XYZ file of C-alpha atoms in Angstrom:
71
model
C 55.571 64.370 78.497
C 53.432 67.419 78.873
C 52.827 67.065 82.593
C 56.698 66.331 83.114
C 57.302 69.685 81.291
C 54.709 71.472 83.130
C 54.709 70.462 86.659
C 57.968 70.937 88.886
C 59.307 70.554 92.174
C 57.890 72.998 94.709
C 60.219 74.321 97.392
C 58.926 72.626 100.789
C 59.977 75.500 102.880
C 57.348 77.968 101.106
C 54.296 78.766 103.195
C 51.099 76.894 102.357
C 49.595 79.779 100.298
C 52.571 80.233 98.175
C 52.523 76.462 97.359
C 48.916 76.571 96.518
C 49.342 79.479 94.155
C 52.332 77.559 92.357
C 50.069 74.512 92.096
C 47.084 76.272 90.737
C 49.223 78.008 87.983
C 50.662 74.736 87.012
C 47.201 73.057 86.839
C 45.883 75.991 84.776
C 48.872 75.727 82.375
C 48.287 71.949 82.067
C 44.578 72.768 81.358
C 45.111 75.072 78.344
C 48.028 73.237 76.804
C 46.055 70.038 77.217
C 43.525 71.418 75.199
C 45.976 72.740 72.628
C 47.992 69.476 72.434
C 45.069 66.955 72.673
C 41.592 68.441 71.847
C 42.576 70.413 68.921
C 44.527 68.022 66.943
C 41.600 65.386 67.726
C 38.946 67.868 66.425
C 40.940 68.272 63.154
C 41.306 64.522 62.644
C 37.805 63.887 63.419
C 36.609 66.497 60.864
C 38.979 64.868 58.382
C 37.317 61.667 59.195
C 33.804 62.814 58.632
C 34.779 64.639 55.452
C 36.299 61.371 54.122
C 33.245 59.288 55.053
C 30.934 62.062 53.338
C 33.073 61.936 50.341
C 33.103 58.163 50.082
C 29.294 58.103 50.686
C 28.855 60.658 47.969
C 30.788 58.411 45.596
C 28.860 55.391 46.385
C 25.415 57.006 46.048
C 26.155 59.523 43.404
C 24.800 62.580 45.433
C 26.672 65.785 46.066
C 28.210 66.152 49.698
C 26.053 69.134 50.434
C 22.851 67.225 49.522
C 24.086 64.451 52.052
C 24.319 66.906 54.946
C 21.138 68.875 54.381
C 18.781 68.670 57.415
């Protein structure tokens, strides 16, 4: 859906330099939006999973969470 929204038809009558510039701008937009749509929610979800794991481990061992993650 994201790629369909970003990448559009390029006029074939344009010169190759103009087409390359349009394609490069579309790829740049896809790159940053891909991070915002895919990587950012994945990082938040992964952080929530690690926190839930540490909370459950804390309950099972009787240790505080900060004691479990001390190096």
